[in-house]
Tab-separated table of C-alpha atoms in Angstrom:
chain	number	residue	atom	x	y	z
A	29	UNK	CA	-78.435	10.026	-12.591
A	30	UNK	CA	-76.493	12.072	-15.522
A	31	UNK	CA	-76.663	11.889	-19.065
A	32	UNK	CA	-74.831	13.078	-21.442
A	33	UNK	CA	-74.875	12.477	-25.487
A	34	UNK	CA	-72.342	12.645	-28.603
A	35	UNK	CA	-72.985	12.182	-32.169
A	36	UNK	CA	-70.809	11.289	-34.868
A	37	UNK	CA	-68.625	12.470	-37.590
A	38	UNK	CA	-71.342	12.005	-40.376
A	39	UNK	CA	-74.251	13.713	-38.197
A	40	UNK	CA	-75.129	17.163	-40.184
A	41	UNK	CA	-73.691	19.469	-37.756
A	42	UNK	CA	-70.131	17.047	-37.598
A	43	UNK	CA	-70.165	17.182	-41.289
A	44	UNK	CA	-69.926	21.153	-41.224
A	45	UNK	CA	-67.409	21.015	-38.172
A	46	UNK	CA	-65.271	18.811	-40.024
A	47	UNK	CA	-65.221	20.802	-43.113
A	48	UNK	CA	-64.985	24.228	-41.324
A	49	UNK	CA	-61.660	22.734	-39.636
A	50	UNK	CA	-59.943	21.044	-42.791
A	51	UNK	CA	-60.129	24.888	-44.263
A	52	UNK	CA	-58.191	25.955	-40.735
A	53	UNK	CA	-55.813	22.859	-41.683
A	54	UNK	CA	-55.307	24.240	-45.021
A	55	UNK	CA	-54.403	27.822	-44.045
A	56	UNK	CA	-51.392	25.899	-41.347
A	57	UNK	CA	-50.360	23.488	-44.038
A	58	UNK	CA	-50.176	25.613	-47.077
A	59	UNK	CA	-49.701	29.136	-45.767
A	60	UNK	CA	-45.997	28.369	-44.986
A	61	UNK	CA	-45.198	26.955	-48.345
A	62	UNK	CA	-46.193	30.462	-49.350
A	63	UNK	CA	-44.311	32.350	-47.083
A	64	UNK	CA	-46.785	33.457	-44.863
A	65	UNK	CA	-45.438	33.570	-41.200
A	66	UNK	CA	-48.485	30.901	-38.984
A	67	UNK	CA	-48.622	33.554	-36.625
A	68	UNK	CA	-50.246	35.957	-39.278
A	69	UNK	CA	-52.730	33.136	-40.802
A	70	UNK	CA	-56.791	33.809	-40.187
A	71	UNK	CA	-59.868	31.949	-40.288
A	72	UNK	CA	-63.003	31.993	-39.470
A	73	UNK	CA	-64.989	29.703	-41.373
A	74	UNK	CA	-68.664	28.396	-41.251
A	75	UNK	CA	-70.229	25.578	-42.952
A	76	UNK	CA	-73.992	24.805	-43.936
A	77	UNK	CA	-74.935	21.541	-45.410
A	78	UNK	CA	-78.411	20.424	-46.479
A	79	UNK	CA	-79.235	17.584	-49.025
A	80	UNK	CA	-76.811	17.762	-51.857
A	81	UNK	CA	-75.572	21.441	-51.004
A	82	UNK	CA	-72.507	22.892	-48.772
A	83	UNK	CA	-71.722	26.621	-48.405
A	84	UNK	CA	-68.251	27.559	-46.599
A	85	UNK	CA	-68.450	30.447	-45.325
A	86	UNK	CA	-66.162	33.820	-43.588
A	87	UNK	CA	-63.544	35.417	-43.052
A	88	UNK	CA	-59.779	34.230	-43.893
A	89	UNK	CA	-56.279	35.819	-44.625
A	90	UNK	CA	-53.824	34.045	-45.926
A	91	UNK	CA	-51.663	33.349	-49.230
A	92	UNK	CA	-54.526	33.876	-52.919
A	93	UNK	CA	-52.865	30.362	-53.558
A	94	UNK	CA	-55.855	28.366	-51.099
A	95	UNK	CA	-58.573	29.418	-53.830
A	96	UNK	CA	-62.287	28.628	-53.494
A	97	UNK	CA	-61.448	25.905	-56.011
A	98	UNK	CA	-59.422	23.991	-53.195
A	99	UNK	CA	-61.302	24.920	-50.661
A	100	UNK	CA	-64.456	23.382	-52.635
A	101	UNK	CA	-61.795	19.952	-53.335
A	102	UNK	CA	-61.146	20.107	-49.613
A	103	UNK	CA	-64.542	19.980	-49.009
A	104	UNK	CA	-65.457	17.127	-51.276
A	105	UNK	CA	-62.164	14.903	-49.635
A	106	UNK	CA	-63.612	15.274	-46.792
A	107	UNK	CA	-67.004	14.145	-47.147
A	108	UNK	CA	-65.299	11.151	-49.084
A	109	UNK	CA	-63.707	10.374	-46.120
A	110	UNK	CA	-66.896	10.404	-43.396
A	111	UNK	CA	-68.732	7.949	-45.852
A	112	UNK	CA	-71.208	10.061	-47.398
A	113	UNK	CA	-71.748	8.442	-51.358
A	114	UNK	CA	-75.529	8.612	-50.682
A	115	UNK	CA	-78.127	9.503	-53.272
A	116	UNK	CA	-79.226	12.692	-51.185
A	117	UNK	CA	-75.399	13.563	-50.377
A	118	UNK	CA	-72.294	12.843	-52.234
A	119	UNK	CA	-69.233	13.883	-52.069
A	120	UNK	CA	-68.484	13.828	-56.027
A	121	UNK	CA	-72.117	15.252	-56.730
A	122	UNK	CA	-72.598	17.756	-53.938
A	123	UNK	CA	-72.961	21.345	-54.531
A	124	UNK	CA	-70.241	23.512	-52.926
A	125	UNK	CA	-70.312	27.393	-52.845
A	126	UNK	CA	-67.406	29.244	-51.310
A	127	UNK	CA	-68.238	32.923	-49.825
A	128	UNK	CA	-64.766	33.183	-48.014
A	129	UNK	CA	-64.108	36.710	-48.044
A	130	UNK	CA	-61.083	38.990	-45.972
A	131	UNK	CA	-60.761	39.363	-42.810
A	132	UNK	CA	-61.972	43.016	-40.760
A	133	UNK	CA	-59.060	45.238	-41.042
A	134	UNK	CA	-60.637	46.461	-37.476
A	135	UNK	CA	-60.512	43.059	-35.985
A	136	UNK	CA	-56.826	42.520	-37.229
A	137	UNK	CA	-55.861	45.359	-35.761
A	138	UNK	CA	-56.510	43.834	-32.148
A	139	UNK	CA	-54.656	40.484	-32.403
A	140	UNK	CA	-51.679	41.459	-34.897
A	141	UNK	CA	-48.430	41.213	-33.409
A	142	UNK	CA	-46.389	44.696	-33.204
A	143	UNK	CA	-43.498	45.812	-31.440
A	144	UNK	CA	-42.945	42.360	-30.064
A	145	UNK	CA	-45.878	43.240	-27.233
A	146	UNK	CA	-48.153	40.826	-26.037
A	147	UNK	CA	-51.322	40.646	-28.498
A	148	UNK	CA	-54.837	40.481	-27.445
A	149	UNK	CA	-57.545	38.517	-27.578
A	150	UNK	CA	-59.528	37.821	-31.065
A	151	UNK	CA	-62.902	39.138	-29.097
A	152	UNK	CA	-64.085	39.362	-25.834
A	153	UNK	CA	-65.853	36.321	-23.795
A	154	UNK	CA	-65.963	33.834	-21.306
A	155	UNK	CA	-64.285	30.106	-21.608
A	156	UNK	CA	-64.581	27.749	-19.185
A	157	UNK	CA	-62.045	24.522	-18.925
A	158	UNK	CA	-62.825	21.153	-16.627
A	159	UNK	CA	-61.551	17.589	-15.443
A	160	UNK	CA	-62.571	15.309	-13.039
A	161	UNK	CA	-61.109	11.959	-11.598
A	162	UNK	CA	-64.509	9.797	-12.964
A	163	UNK	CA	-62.187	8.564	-16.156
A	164	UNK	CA	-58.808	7.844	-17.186
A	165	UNK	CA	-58.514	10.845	-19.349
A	166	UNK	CA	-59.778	12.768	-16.583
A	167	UNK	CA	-63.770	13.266	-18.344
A	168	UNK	CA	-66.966	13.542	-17.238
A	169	UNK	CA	-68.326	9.872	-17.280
A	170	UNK	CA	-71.720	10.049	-19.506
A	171	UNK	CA	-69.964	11.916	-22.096
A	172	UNK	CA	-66.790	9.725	-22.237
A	173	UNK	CA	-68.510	6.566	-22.587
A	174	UNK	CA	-71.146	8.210	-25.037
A	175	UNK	CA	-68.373	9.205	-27.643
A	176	UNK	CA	-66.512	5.459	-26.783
A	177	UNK	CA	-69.582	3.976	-28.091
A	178	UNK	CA	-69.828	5.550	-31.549
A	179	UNK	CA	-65.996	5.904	-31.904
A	180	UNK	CA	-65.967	2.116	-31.787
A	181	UNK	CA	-68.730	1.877	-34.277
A	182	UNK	CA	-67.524	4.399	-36.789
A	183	UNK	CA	-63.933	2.212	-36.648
A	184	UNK	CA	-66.119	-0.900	-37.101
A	185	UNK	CA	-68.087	0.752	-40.317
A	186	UNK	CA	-64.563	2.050	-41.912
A	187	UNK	CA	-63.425	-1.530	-41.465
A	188	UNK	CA	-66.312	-3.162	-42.940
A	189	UNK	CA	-66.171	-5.304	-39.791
A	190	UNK	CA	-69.092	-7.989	-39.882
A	191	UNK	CA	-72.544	-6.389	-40.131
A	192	UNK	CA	-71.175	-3.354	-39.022
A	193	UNK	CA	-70.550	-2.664	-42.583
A	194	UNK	CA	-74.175	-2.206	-42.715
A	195	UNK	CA	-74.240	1.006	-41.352
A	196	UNK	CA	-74.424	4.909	-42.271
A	197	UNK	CA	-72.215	7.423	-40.777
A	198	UNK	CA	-74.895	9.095	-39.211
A	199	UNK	CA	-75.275	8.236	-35.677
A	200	UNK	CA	-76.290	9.157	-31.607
A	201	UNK	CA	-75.514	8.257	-28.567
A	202	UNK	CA	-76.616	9.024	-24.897
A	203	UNK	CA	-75.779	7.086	-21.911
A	204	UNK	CA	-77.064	7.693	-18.371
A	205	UNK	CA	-75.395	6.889	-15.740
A	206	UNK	CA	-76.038	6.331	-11.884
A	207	UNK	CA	-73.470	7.899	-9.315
A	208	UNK	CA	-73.024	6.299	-5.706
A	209	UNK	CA	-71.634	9.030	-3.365
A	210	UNK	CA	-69.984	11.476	-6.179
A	211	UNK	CA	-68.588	7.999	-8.093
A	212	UNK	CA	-69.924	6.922	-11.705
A	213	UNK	CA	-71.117	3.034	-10.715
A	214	UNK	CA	-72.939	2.034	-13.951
A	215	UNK	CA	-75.404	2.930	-16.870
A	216	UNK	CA	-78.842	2.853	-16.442
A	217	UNK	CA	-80.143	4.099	-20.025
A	218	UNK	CA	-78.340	3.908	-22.966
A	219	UNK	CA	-79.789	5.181	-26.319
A	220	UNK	CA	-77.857	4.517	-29.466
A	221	UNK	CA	-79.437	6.194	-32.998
A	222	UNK	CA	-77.279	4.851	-35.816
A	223	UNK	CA	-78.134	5.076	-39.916
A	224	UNK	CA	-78.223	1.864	-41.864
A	225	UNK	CA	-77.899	1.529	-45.373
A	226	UNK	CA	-80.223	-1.646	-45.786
A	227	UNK	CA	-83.653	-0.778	-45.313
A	228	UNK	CA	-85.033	-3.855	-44.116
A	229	UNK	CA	-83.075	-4.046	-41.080
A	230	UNK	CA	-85.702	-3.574	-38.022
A	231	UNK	CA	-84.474	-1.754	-34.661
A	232	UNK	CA	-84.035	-5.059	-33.239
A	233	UNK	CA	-81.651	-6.435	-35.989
A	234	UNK	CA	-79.321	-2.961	-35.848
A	235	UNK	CA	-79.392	-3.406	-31.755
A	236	UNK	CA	-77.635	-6.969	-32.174
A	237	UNK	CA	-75.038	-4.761	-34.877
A	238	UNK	CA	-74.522	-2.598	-32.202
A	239	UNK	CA	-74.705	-4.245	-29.141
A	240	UNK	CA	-71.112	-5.585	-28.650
A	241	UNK	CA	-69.800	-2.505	-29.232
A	242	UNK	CA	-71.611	-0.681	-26.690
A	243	UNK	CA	-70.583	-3.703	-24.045
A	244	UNK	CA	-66.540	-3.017	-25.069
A	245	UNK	CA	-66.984	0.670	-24.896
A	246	UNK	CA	-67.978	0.250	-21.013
A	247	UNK	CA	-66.041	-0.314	-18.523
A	248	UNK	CA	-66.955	-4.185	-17.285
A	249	UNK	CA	-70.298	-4.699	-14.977
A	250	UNK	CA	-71.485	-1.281	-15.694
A	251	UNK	CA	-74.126	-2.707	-17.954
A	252	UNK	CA	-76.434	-5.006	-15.516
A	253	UNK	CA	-79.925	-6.656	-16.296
A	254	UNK	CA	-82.223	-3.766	-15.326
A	255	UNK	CA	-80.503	-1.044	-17.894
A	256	UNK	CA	-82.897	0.151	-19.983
A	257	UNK	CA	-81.725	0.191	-24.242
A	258	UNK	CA	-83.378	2.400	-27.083
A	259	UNK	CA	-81.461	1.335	-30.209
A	260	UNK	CA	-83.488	3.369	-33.107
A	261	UNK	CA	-86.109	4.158	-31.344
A	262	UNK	CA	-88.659	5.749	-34.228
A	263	UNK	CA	-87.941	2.684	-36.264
A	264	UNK	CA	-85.955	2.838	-39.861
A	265	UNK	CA	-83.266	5.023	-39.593
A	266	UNK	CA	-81.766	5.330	-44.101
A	267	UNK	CA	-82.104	8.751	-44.755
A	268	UNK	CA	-79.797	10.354	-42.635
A	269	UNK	CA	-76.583	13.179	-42.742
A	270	UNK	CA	-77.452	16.663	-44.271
A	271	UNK	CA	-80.269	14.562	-46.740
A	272	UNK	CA	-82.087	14.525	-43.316
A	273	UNK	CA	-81.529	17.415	-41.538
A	274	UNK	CA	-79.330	20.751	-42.222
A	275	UNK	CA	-76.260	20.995	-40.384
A	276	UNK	CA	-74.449	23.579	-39.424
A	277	UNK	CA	-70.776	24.409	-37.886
A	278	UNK	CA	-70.561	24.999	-33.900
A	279	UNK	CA	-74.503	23.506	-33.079
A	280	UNK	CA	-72.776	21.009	-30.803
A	281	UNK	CA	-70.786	22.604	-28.512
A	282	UNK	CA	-71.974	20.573	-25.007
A	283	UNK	CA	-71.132	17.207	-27.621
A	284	UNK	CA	-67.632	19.241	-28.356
A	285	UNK	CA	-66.839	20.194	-24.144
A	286	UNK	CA	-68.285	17.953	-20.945
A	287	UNK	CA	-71.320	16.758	-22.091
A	288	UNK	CA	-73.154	19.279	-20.108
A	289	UNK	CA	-71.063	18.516	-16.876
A	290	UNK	CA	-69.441	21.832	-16.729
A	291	UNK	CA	-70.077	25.056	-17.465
A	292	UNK	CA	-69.622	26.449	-21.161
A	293	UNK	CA	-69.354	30.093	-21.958
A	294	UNK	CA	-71.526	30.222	-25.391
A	295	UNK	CA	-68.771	30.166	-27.719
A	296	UNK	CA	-67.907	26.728	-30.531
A	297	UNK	CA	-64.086	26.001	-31.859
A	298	UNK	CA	-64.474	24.536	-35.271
A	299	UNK	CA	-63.341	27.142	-37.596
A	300	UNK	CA	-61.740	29.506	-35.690
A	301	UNK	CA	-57.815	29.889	-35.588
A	302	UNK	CA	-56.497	30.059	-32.452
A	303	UNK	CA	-56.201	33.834	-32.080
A	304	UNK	CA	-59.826	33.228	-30.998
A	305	UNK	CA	-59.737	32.697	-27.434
A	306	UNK	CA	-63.196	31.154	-27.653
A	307	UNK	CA	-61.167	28.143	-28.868
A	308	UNK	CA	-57.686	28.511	-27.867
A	309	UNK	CA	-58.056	30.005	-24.097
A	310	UNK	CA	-60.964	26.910	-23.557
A	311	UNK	CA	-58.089	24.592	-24.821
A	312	UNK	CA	-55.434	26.531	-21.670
A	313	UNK	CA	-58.551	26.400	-19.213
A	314	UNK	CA	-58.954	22.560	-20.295
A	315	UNK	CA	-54.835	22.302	-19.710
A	316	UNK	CA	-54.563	24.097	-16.328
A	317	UNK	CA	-58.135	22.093	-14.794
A	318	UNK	CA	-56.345	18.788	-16.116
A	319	UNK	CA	-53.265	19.244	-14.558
A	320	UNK	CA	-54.709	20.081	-11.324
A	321	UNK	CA	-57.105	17.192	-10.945
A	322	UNK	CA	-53.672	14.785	-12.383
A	323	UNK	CA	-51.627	16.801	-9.764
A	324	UNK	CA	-54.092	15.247	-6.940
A	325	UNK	CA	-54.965	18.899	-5.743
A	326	UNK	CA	-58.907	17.920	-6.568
A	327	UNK	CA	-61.031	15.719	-7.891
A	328	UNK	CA	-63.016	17.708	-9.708
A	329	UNK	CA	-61.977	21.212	-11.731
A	330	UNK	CA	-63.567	24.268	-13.368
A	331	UNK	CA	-61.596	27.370	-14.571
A	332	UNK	CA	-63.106	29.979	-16.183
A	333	UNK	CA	-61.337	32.610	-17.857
A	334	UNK	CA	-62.764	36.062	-18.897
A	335	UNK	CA	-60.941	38.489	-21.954
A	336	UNK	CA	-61.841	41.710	-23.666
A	337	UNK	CA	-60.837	42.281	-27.754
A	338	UNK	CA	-57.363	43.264	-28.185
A	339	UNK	CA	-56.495	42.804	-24.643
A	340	UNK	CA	-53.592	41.079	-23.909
A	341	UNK	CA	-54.189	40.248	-20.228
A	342	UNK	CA	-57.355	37.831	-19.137
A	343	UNK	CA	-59.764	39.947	-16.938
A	344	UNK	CA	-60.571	37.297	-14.482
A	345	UNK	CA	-59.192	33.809	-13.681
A	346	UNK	CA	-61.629	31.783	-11.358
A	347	UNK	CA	-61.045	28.310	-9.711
A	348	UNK	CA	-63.702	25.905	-8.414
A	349	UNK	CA	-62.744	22.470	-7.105
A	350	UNK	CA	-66.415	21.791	-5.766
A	351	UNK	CA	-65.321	21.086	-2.369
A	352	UNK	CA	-62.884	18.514	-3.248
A	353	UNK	CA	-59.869	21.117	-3.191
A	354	UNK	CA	-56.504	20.383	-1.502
A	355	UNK	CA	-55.464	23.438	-1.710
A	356	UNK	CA	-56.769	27.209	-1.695
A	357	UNK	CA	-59.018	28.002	-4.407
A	358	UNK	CA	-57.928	31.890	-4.423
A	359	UNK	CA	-54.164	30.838	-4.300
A	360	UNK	CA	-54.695	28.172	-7.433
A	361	UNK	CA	-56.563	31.856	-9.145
A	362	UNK	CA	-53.041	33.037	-8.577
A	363	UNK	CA	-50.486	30.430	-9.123
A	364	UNK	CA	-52.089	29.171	-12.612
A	365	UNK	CA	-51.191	32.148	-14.812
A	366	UNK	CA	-48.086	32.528	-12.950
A	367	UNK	CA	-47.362	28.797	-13.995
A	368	UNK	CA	-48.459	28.966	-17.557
A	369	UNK	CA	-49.529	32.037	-19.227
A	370	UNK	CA	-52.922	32.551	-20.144
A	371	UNK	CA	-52.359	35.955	-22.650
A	372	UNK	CA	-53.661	35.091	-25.722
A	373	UNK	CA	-49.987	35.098	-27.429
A	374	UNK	CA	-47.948	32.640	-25.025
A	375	UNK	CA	-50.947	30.098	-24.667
A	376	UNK	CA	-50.718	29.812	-28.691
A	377	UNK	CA	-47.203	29.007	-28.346
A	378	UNK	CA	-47.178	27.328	-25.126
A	379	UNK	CA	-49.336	25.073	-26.960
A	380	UNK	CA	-48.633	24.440	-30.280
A	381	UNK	CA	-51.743	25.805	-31.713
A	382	UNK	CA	-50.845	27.338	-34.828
A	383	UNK	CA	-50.425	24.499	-36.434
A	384	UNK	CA	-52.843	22.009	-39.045
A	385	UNK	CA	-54.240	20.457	-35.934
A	386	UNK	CA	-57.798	20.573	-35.897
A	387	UNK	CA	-59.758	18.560	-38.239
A	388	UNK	CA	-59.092	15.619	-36.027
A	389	UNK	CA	-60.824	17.011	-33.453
A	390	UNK	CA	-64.162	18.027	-35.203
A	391	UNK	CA	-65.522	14.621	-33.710
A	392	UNK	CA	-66.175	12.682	-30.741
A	393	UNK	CA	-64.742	15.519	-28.310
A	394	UNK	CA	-61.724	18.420	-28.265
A	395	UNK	CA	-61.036	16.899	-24.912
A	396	UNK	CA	-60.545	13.367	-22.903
A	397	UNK	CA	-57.968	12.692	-26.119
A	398	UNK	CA	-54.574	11.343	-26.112
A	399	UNK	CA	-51.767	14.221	-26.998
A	400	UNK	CA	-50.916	13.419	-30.690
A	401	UNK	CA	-46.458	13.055	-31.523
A	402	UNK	CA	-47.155	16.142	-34.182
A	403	UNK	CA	-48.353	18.623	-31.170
A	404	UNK	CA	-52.506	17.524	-31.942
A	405	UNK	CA	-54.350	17.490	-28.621
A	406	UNK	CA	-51.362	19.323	-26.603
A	407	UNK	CA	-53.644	21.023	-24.033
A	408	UNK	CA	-54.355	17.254	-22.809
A	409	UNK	CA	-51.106	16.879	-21.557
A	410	UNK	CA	-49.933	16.464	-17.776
A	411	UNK	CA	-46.977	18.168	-18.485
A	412	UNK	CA	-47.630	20.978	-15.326
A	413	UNK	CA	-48.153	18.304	-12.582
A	414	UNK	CA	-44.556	18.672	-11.189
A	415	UNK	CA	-44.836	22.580	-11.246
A	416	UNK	CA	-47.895	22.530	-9.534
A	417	UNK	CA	-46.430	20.127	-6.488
A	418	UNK	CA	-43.406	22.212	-5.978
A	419	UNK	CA	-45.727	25.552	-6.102
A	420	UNK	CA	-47.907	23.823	-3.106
């Protein structure tokens, strides 16, 4: 058995992911009209919600134009658009402080581009990248199915879709699910937490909301008589978003990866430009593990890749295919960065990344996604398989 859980765009901790990315957004959409050069843009942004209050917080450069006053409207649009026009949190009525300050000279000195040498790395760390053969999109199983779930509910609230429309933007998931011999065969628990704006509805009344959802976001007969379902478990479920708990930006960084599947080096993504490897090198690692798994050289992937601030050059590269390898582990360590680049600088363009990419991916997963036609979700692309079969 393995579980895994997600938790929608209107939980707390979503609600500050979201709005720490739409300020990243803002920087790549406006910064350009201004003529600042993407490559130059910075951001590092956190968010803190509680009930009726948001402070954005950090470090930025980028043109005076994106003032605290857009930032703050940025903020509100936002929150308009997760659902939150709750007595306890509203988008019109909320309190917004901005604290964005400039970025370190001393940090900027380490990833700034000069004499057209390869730049370093935002900081130093560990980022690990993985795929497996359990789903289509190449995902650990629990978590893919956990984030199907409330994806399908959140499109079902938006839509006002039958007594759907009865429910809050706050919501959890957490499915369970029993493996035969390595292979995902069926859930065994499945726990859905999910805010409802009518207060009389009992658990058993939002389970019948919710329960043909749950069915379509499974794959057929992995839902048999003896699973075991906890659909709002402590009862009532109204007050919910930053009214019921703070939230804050990067608490959900297993919800954000593989679901606890793989391993994860410490560091979130929402926020950060990609000149911060903690997001941008996980996004290559994610890219390389894919393409080896789609390739058919394993069924299962990790990559973990190591950097130190301001240098250009990864310190380590390490392969794992959990004894399901075609090929040699030590020569996939070598062939990857020969195939595509992992310094800091030619991942970023390899991929796309500086770009007004990332709100989108604030919820329900920064992997398992389909590539987007405006270059969102490029490091999910199987675009190195061919490479990788002539190489072995």
């Amino acid at each position: 058995m393995f579980t895994s859980e997600s938790v929608s765009e209107g939980h707390p901790d979503k609600v500050c992911d979201r709005i720490s990315d739409e300020v990243v957004d803002a920087y790549f959409r406006f910064g350009p009209d201004y003529g600042w050069n993407p490559k130059d843009l910075r951001v590092a942004c956190e968010t803190m919600a509680t009930t009726n209050k948001v402070v954005i917080a950090g470090e930025t450069r980028g043109p005076k134009e994106i003032t605290r006053d857009l930032i703050a409207h940025i903020a509100r649009l936002a929150i308009k658009d997760i659902g939150y026009e709750q007595e306890g949190f509203h988008w019109e009525s909320a309190d917004i402080s901005v604290v964005l300050h400039g970025q370190s000279m001393h940090i900027a000195q380490g990833v700034d581009e000069k004499d057209n040498k390869d730049v370093g790395a935002g900081d130093q760390g560990i980022m690990f990248g993985y795929a497996c053969s359990e789903t289509p999109d190449l995902m650990p199983a629990p978590l893919y199915y956990a984030h199907n779930i409330l994806r399908l509910l959140s499109e079902a609230r938006r839509a006002k879709e039958g007594d759907a429309r009865l429910l809050g933007p706050d919501a959890k998931s957490q499915v369970t699910v029993r493996y035969v011999d390595g292979k995902p065969v069926g859930a065994t628990q499945i726990v859905v937490s999910t805010q409802h704006i009518d207060p009389n509805l009992s658990s058993s009344q939002v389970r019948a909301i919710v329960e043909p959802y749950v069915k379509k976001a499974l794959p057929e007969g992995w839902i048999g008589k003896d699973c075991v379902w906890h659909v709002n478990p402590t009862g009532a479920f109204v007050i919910g978003g930053p009214d019921g708990d703070a939230g804050l930006t990067g608490r959900k960084i297993i919800v954000d990866t593989y679901g606890g599947a793989a391993p994860h080096g410490g560091g979130a993504f929402s926020g950060k430009d990609p000149t911060k490897v903690d997001r941008s090198a996980a996004y290559a690692a994610r890219h390389l593990a894919k393409n080896v798994v789609a390739a058919g050289l394993a069924e299962r992937c990790t990559i973990q890749v190591s950097y130190a601030i301001g240098v250009a050059d990864p310190l380590s590269v390490y392969v794992d295919t959990h004894g399901t390898g075609k090929v040699e582990e030590d020569r996939l360590e070598k062939i990857l960065p020969e195939i595509a680049s992992l310094k800091p600088s030619r991942l970023r363009e390899r991929l796309g990344l500086n770009r007004p990419i990332y709100a989108r991916t604030a919820a329900y997963g920064h992997f398992g996604r389909a590539p987007q036609a405006d270059g969102g979700f490029s490091w999910e692309r199987t675009d190195l398989i061919d490479e990788l079969k002539r190489a072995f």
